Coordinates of C-alpha atoms in Angstrom, one line a residue:
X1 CA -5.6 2.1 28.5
X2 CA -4.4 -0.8 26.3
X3 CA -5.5 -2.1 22.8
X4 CA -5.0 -5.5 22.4
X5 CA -4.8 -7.5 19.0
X6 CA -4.5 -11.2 18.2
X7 CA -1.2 -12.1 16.8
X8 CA -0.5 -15.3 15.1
X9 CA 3.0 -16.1 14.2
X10 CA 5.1 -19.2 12.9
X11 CA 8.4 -19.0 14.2
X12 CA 10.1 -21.3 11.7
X13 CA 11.3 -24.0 14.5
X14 CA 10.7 -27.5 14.8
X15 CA 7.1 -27.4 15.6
X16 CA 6.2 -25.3 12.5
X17 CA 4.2 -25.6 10.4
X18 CA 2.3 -27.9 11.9
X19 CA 1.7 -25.5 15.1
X20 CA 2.2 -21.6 15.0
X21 CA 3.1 -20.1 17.8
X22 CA 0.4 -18.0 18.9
X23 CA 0.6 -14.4 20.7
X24 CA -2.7 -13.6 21.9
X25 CA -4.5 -10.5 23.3
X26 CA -1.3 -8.4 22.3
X27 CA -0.6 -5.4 24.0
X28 CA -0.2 -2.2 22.5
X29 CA 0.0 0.7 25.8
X30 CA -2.6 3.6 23.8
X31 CA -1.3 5.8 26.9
X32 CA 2.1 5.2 26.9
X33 CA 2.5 4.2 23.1
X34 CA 4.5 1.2 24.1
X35 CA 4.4 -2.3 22.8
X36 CA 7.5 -4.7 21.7
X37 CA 5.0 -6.0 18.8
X38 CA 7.3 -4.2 15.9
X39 CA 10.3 -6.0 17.7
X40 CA 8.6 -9.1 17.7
X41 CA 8.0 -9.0 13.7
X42 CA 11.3 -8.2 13.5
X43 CA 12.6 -11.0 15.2
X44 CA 10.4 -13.3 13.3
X45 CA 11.3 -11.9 9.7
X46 CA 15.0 -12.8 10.7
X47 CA 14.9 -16.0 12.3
X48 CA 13.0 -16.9 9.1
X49 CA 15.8 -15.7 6.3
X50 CA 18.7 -17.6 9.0
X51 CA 15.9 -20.4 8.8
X52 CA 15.9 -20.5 5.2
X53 CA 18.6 -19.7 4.2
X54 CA 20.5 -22.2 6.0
X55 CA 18.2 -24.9 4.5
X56 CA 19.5 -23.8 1.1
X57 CA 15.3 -23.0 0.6
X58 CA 14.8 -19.9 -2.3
X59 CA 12.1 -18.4 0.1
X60 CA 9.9 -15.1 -0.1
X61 CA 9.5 -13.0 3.2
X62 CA 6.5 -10.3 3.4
X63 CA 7.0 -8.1 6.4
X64 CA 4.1 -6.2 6.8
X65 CA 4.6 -4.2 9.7
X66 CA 1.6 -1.7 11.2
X67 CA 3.2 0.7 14.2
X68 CA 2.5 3.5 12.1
X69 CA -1.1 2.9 11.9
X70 CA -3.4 3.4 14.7
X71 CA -3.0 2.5 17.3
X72 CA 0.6 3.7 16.6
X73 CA 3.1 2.4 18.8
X74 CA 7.0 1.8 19.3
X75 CA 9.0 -0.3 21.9
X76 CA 10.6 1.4 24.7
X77 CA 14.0 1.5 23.3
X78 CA 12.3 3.9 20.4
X79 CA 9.5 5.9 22.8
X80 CA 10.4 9.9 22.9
X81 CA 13.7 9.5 20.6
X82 CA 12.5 11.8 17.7
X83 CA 11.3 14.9 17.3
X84 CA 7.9 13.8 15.3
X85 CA 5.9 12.0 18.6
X86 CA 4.7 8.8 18.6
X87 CA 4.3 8.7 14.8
X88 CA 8.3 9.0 14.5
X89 CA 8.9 7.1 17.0
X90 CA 7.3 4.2 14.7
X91 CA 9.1 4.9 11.9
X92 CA 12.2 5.0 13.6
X93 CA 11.8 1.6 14.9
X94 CA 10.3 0.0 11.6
X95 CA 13.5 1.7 10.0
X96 CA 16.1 0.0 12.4
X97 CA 13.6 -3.5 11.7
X98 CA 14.7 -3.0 8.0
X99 CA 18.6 -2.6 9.0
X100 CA 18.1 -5.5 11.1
X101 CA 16.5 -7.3 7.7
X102 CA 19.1 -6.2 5.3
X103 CA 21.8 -7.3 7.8
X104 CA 20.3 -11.0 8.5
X105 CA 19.9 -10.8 4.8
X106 CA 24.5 -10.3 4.4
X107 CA 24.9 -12.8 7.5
X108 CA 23.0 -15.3 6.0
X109 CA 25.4 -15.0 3.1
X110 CA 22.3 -14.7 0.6
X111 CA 21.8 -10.7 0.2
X112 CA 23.6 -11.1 -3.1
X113 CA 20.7 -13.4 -4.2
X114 CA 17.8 -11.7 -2.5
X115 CA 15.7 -8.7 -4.2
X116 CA 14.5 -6.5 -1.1
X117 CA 11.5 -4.2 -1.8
X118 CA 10.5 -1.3 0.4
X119 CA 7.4 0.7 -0.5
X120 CA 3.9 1.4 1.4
X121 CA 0.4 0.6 -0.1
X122 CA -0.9 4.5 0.2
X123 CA -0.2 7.7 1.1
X124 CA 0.1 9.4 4.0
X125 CA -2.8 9.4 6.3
X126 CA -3.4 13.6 6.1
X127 CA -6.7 13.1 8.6
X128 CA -4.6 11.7 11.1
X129 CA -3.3 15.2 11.4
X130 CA 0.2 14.9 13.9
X131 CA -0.3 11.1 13.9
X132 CA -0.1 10.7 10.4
X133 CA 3.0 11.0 7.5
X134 CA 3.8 13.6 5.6
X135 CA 2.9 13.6 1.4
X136 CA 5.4 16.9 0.7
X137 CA 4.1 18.3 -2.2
X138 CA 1.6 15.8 -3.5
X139 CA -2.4 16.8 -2.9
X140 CA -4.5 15.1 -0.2
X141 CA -3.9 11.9 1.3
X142 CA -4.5 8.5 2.0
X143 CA -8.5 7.3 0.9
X144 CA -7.7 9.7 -2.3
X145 CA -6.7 9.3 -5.7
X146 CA -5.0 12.3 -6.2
X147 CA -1.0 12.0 -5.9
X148 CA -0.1 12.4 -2.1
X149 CA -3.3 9.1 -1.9
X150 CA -1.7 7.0 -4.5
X151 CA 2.3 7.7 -4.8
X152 CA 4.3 6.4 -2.7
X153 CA 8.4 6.2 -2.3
X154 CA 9.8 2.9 -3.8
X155 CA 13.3 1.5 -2.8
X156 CA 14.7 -1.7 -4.4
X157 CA 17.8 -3.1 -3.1
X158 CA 20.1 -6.0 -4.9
X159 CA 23.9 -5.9 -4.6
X160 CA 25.7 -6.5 -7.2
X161 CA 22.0 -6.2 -9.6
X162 CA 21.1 -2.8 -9.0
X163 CA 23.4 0.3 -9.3
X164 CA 23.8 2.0 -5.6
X165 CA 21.7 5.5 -5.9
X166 CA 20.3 5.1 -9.0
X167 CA 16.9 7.2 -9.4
X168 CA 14.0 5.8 -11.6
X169 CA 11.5 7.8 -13.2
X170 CA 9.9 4.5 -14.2
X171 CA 5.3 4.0 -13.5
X172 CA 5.1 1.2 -11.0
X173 CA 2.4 -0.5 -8.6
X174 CA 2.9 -2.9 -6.2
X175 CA 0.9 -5.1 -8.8
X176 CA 3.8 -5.4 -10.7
X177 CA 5.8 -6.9 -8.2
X178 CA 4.2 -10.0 -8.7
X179 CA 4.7 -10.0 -12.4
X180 CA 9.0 -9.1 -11.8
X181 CA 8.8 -12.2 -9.3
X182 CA 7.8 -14.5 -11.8
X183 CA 10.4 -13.3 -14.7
X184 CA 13.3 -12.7 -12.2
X185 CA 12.2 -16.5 -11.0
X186 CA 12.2 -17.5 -14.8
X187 CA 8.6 -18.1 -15.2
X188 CA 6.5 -18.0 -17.8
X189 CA 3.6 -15.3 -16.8
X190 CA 0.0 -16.7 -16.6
X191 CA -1.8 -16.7 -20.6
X192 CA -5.4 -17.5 -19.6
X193 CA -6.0 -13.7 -18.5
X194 CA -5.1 -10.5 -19.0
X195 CA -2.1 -9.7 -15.9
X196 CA -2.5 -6.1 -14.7
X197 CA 1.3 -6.0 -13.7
X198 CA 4.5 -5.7 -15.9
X199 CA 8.3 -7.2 -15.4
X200 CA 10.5 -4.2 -13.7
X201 CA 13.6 -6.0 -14.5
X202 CA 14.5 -3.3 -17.8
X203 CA 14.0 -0.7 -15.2
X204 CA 15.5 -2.1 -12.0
X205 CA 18.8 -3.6 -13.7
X206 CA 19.4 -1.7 -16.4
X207 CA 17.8 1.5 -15.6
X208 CA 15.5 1.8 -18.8
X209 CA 11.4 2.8 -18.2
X210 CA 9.1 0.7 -19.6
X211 CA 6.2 2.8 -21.3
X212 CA 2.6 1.6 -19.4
X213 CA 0.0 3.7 -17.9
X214 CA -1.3 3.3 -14.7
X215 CA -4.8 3.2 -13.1
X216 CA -6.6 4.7 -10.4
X217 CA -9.0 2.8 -8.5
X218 CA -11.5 4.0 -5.5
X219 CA -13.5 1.4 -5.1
X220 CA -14.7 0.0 -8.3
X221 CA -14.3 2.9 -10.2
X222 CA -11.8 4.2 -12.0
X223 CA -11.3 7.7 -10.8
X224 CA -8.3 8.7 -13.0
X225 CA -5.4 7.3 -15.4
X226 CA -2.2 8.2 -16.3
X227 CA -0.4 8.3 -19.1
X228 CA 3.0 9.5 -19.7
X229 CA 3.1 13.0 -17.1
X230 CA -0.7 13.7 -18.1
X231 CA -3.0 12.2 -15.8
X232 CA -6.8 12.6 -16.2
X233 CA -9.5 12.4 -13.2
X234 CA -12.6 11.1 -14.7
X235 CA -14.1 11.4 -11.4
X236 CA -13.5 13.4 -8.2
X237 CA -13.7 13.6 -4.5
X238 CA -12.3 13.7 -1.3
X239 CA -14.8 13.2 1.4
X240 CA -18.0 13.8 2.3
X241 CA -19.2 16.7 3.8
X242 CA -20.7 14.7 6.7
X243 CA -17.1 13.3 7.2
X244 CA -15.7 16.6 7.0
X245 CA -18.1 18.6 9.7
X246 CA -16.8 15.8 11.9
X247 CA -13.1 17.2 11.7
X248 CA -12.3 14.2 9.0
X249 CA -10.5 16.3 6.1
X250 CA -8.5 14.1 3.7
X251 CA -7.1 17.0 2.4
X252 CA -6.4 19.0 5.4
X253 CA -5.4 22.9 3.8
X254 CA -6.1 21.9 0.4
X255 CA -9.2 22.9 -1.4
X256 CA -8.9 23.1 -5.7
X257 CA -11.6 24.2 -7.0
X258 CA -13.3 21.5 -9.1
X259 CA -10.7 19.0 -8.2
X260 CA -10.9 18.1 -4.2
X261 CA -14.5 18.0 -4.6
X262 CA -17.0 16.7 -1.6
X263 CA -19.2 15.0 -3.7
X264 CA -18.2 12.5 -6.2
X265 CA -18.5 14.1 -9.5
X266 CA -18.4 12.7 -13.0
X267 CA -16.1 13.9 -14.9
X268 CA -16.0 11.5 -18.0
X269 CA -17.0 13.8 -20.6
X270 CA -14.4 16.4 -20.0
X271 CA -11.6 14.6 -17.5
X272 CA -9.6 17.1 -15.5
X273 CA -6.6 16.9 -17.2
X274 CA -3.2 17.5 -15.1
X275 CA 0.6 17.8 -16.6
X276 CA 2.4 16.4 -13.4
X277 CA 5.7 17.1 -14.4
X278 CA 4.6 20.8 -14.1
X279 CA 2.0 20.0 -11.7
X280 CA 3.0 17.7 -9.3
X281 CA 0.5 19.3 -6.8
X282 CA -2.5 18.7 -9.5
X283 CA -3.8 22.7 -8.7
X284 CA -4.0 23.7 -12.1
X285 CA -6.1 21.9 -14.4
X286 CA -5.1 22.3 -18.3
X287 CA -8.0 24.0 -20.1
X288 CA -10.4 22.0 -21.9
X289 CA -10.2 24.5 -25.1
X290 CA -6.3 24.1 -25.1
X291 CA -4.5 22.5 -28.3
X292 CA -2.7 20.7 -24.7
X293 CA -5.7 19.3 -23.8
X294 CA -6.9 17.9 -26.9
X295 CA -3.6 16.6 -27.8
X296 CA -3.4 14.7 -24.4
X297 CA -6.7 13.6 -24.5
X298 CA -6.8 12.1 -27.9
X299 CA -3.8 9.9 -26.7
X300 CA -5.3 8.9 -23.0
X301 CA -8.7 8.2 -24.2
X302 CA -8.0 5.1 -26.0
X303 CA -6.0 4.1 -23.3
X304 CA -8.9 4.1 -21.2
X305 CA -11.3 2.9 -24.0
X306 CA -8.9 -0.7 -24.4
X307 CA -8.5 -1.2 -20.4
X308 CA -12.3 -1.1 -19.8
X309 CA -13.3 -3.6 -23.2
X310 CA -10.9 -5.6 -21.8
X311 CA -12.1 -5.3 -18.1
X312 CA -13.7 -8.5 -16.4
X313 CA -15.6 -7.6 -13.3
X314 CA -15.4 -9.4 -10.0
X315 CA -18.0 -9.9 -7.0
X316 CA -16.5 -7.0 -4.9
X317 CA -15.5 -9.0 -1.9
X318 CA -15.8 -6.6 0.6
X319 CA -19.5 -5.6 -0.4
X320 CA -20.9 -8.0 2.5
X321 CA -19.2 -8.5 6.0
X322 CA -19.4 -11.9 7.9
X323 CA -17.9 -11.7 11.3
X324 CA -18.0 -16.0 11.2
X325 CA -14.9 -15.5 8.0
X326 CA -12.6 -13.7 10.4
X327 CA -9.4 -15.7 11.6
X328 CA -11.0 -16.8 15.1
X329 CA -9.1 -20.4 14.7
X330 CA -6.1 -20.8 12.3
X331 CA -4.2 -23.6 11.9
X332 CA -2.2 -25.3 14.9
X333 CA -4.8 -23.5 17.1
X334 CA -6.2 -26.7 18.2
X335 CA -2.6 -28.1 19.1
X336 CA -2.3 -26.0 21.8
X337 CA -5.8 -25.1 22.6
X338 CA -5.9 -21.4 21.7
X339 CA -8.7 -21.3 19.1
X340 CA -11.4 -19.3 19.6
X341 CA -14.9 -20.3 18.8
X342 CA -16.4 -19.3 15.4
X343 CA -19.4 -17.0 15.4
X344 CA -22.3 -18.4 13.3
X345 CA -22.6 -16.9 9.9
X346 CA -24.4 -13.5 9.9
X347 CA -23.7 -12.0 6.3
X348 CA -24.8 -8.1 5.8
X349 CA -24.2 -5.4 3.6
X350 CA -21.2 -3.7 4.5
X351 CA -21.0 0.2 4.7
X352 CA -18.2 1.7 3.4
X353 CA -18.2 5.9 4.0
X354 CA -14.9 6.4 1.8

């Protein structure tokens, strides 16, 4: 059985932009595992930095590579070489694309100009059971906002900038990364609103943390904050109860009383407060009688108290679905006659379980 998905690529040559080269109906081998698509996205990421690079262009490459999401897949060079399955044999292929990065990165003679930045936007998928990543210590899983949902493993890589093997303890999100950009490019940052991220520079090149607390969202509502090594869950769940009957646990083996909850439970006038420096697993709340607690709390709750006053509210975007806004014809399509046609607008209230 094969999965097929629409691929739309620019190759960088001379018939780009005005054309993209177009790789349609995909195929990713759901029997087998197989597919060459991760080799493709490879080949594309470094054809672009030679691309660049030899046009003297400052450029910015996002590789976004999906092989270890369903369907997972790997090229045949990668199929059955590690001892995880499928799921390893993803990651083993999306690490060799990085080597293959980092090394058209040192060819092109620009890896001593070029900040490379490796992270994941969640945490290991724990429902996906063998076909998902491991979060070690941290509770639950992707879908979650407790630690093994939300943190994630960070590399930054400049030579000559950043000090080989150097370990930061500093609070990041991949918001920030937008915010470093601009003040690493010299930039002044935006005025006319409040900016969510902060400059990593202090930390990145000089090794020095910059105090901020950080935020977590499901949905739009904030579940939990942290601040220093206390973090506070001012709500609470995992997953339905539904979902769960149907053999979707996103916190397979892990049941805290009062913490992975099934239903979503306020906790906003007595946040379950964690110390994750001794904690790091979030299994034993603080007690809300505790000096601790109080101490903590009288510290996070402003916090909390500033970021919402300050909070402007946007039309959730992903509220109402409209198959007619999906990418059936991008640009170029027309060139070489490979657009699809456009549905007719149909917009209806999405349903979103997690």
């Amino acid at each position: 059985m094969c999965a097929c998905v629409r691929v739309y690529v620019c190759v960088w040559l001379s018939v780009c932009p005005s054309v993209s080269s177009l790789y349609e109906e995909y195929q990713i081998n759901q029997t087998t595992g197989e597919s060459n698509l991760t080799k493709l996205y490879t080949q594309e990421a470094t054809v672009f930095i030679h691309t660049q690079a030899s046009a003297g262009n400052p450029f910015l490459l996002y590789w976004a590579v999906d092989a270890t999401h369903t369907p997972l897949y790997a090229s045949k060079d990668f199929l059955g070489t590690s001892e995880r399955g499928l799921y390893g044999d993803a990651v083993r292929e999306l690490d060799y694309g990085v080597g293959e990065i980092l090394a058209a990165l040192k060819a092109a003679g620009v890896d001593d100009n070029t900040l490379v930045m490796f992270s994941s936007d969640n945490g290991g998928a724990m429902y996906a059971k063998q076909n998902g990543g491991s979060n070690g210590p941290f509770l639950c899983g992707k879908e979650t906002t407790y630690e093994g949902g939300m943190r994630e493993p960070t590399i930054a890589y400049w030579p000559g900038r950043i000090e080989p093997g150097t370990v930061s303890h500093q609070l990041g999100n991949l918001m920030d990364w937008f915010t470093t950009s601009l003040d690493l490019a010299g930039v002044a940052t935006p005025s006319d609103r409040i900016i969510d991220g902060i400059s990593l520079a202090p930390a990145l090149f000089n090794n020095t943390p910059v105090d901020r607390p950080i935020f977590y969202y499901r949905g739009n509502e904030m579940m939990a904050v942290r601040v220093g090594w206390y973090k506070a869950h001012y709500w609470t769940w995992s997953n339905f109860i539904v979902d769960l009957d149907k053999g979707i646990d996103y916190c397979p083996g892990e049941d805290v009383k009062n913490v992975t909850t099934h239903d979503q439970v306020n906790n906003t006038l007595a946040p379950i407060l964690i110390h994750l420096g001794r904690d790091p697993g979030e299994k034993y709340p603080i007690k809300s009688h505790s000096p601790e607690y109080k101490s903590a709390m009288a510290a996070i709750q402003p916090v909390v108290d500033d970021h919402k006053k300050k909070l402007v509210p946007g039309a959730p975007q992903l509220n109402k679905c409209d198959p007619a806004v999906q990418n059936w014809a991008p640009p170029g399509c027309k060139e070489i006659n490979k657009c699809l046609p456009v549905p007719e607008h149909d917009v209806t209230d999405c349903t979103w379980g997690h």
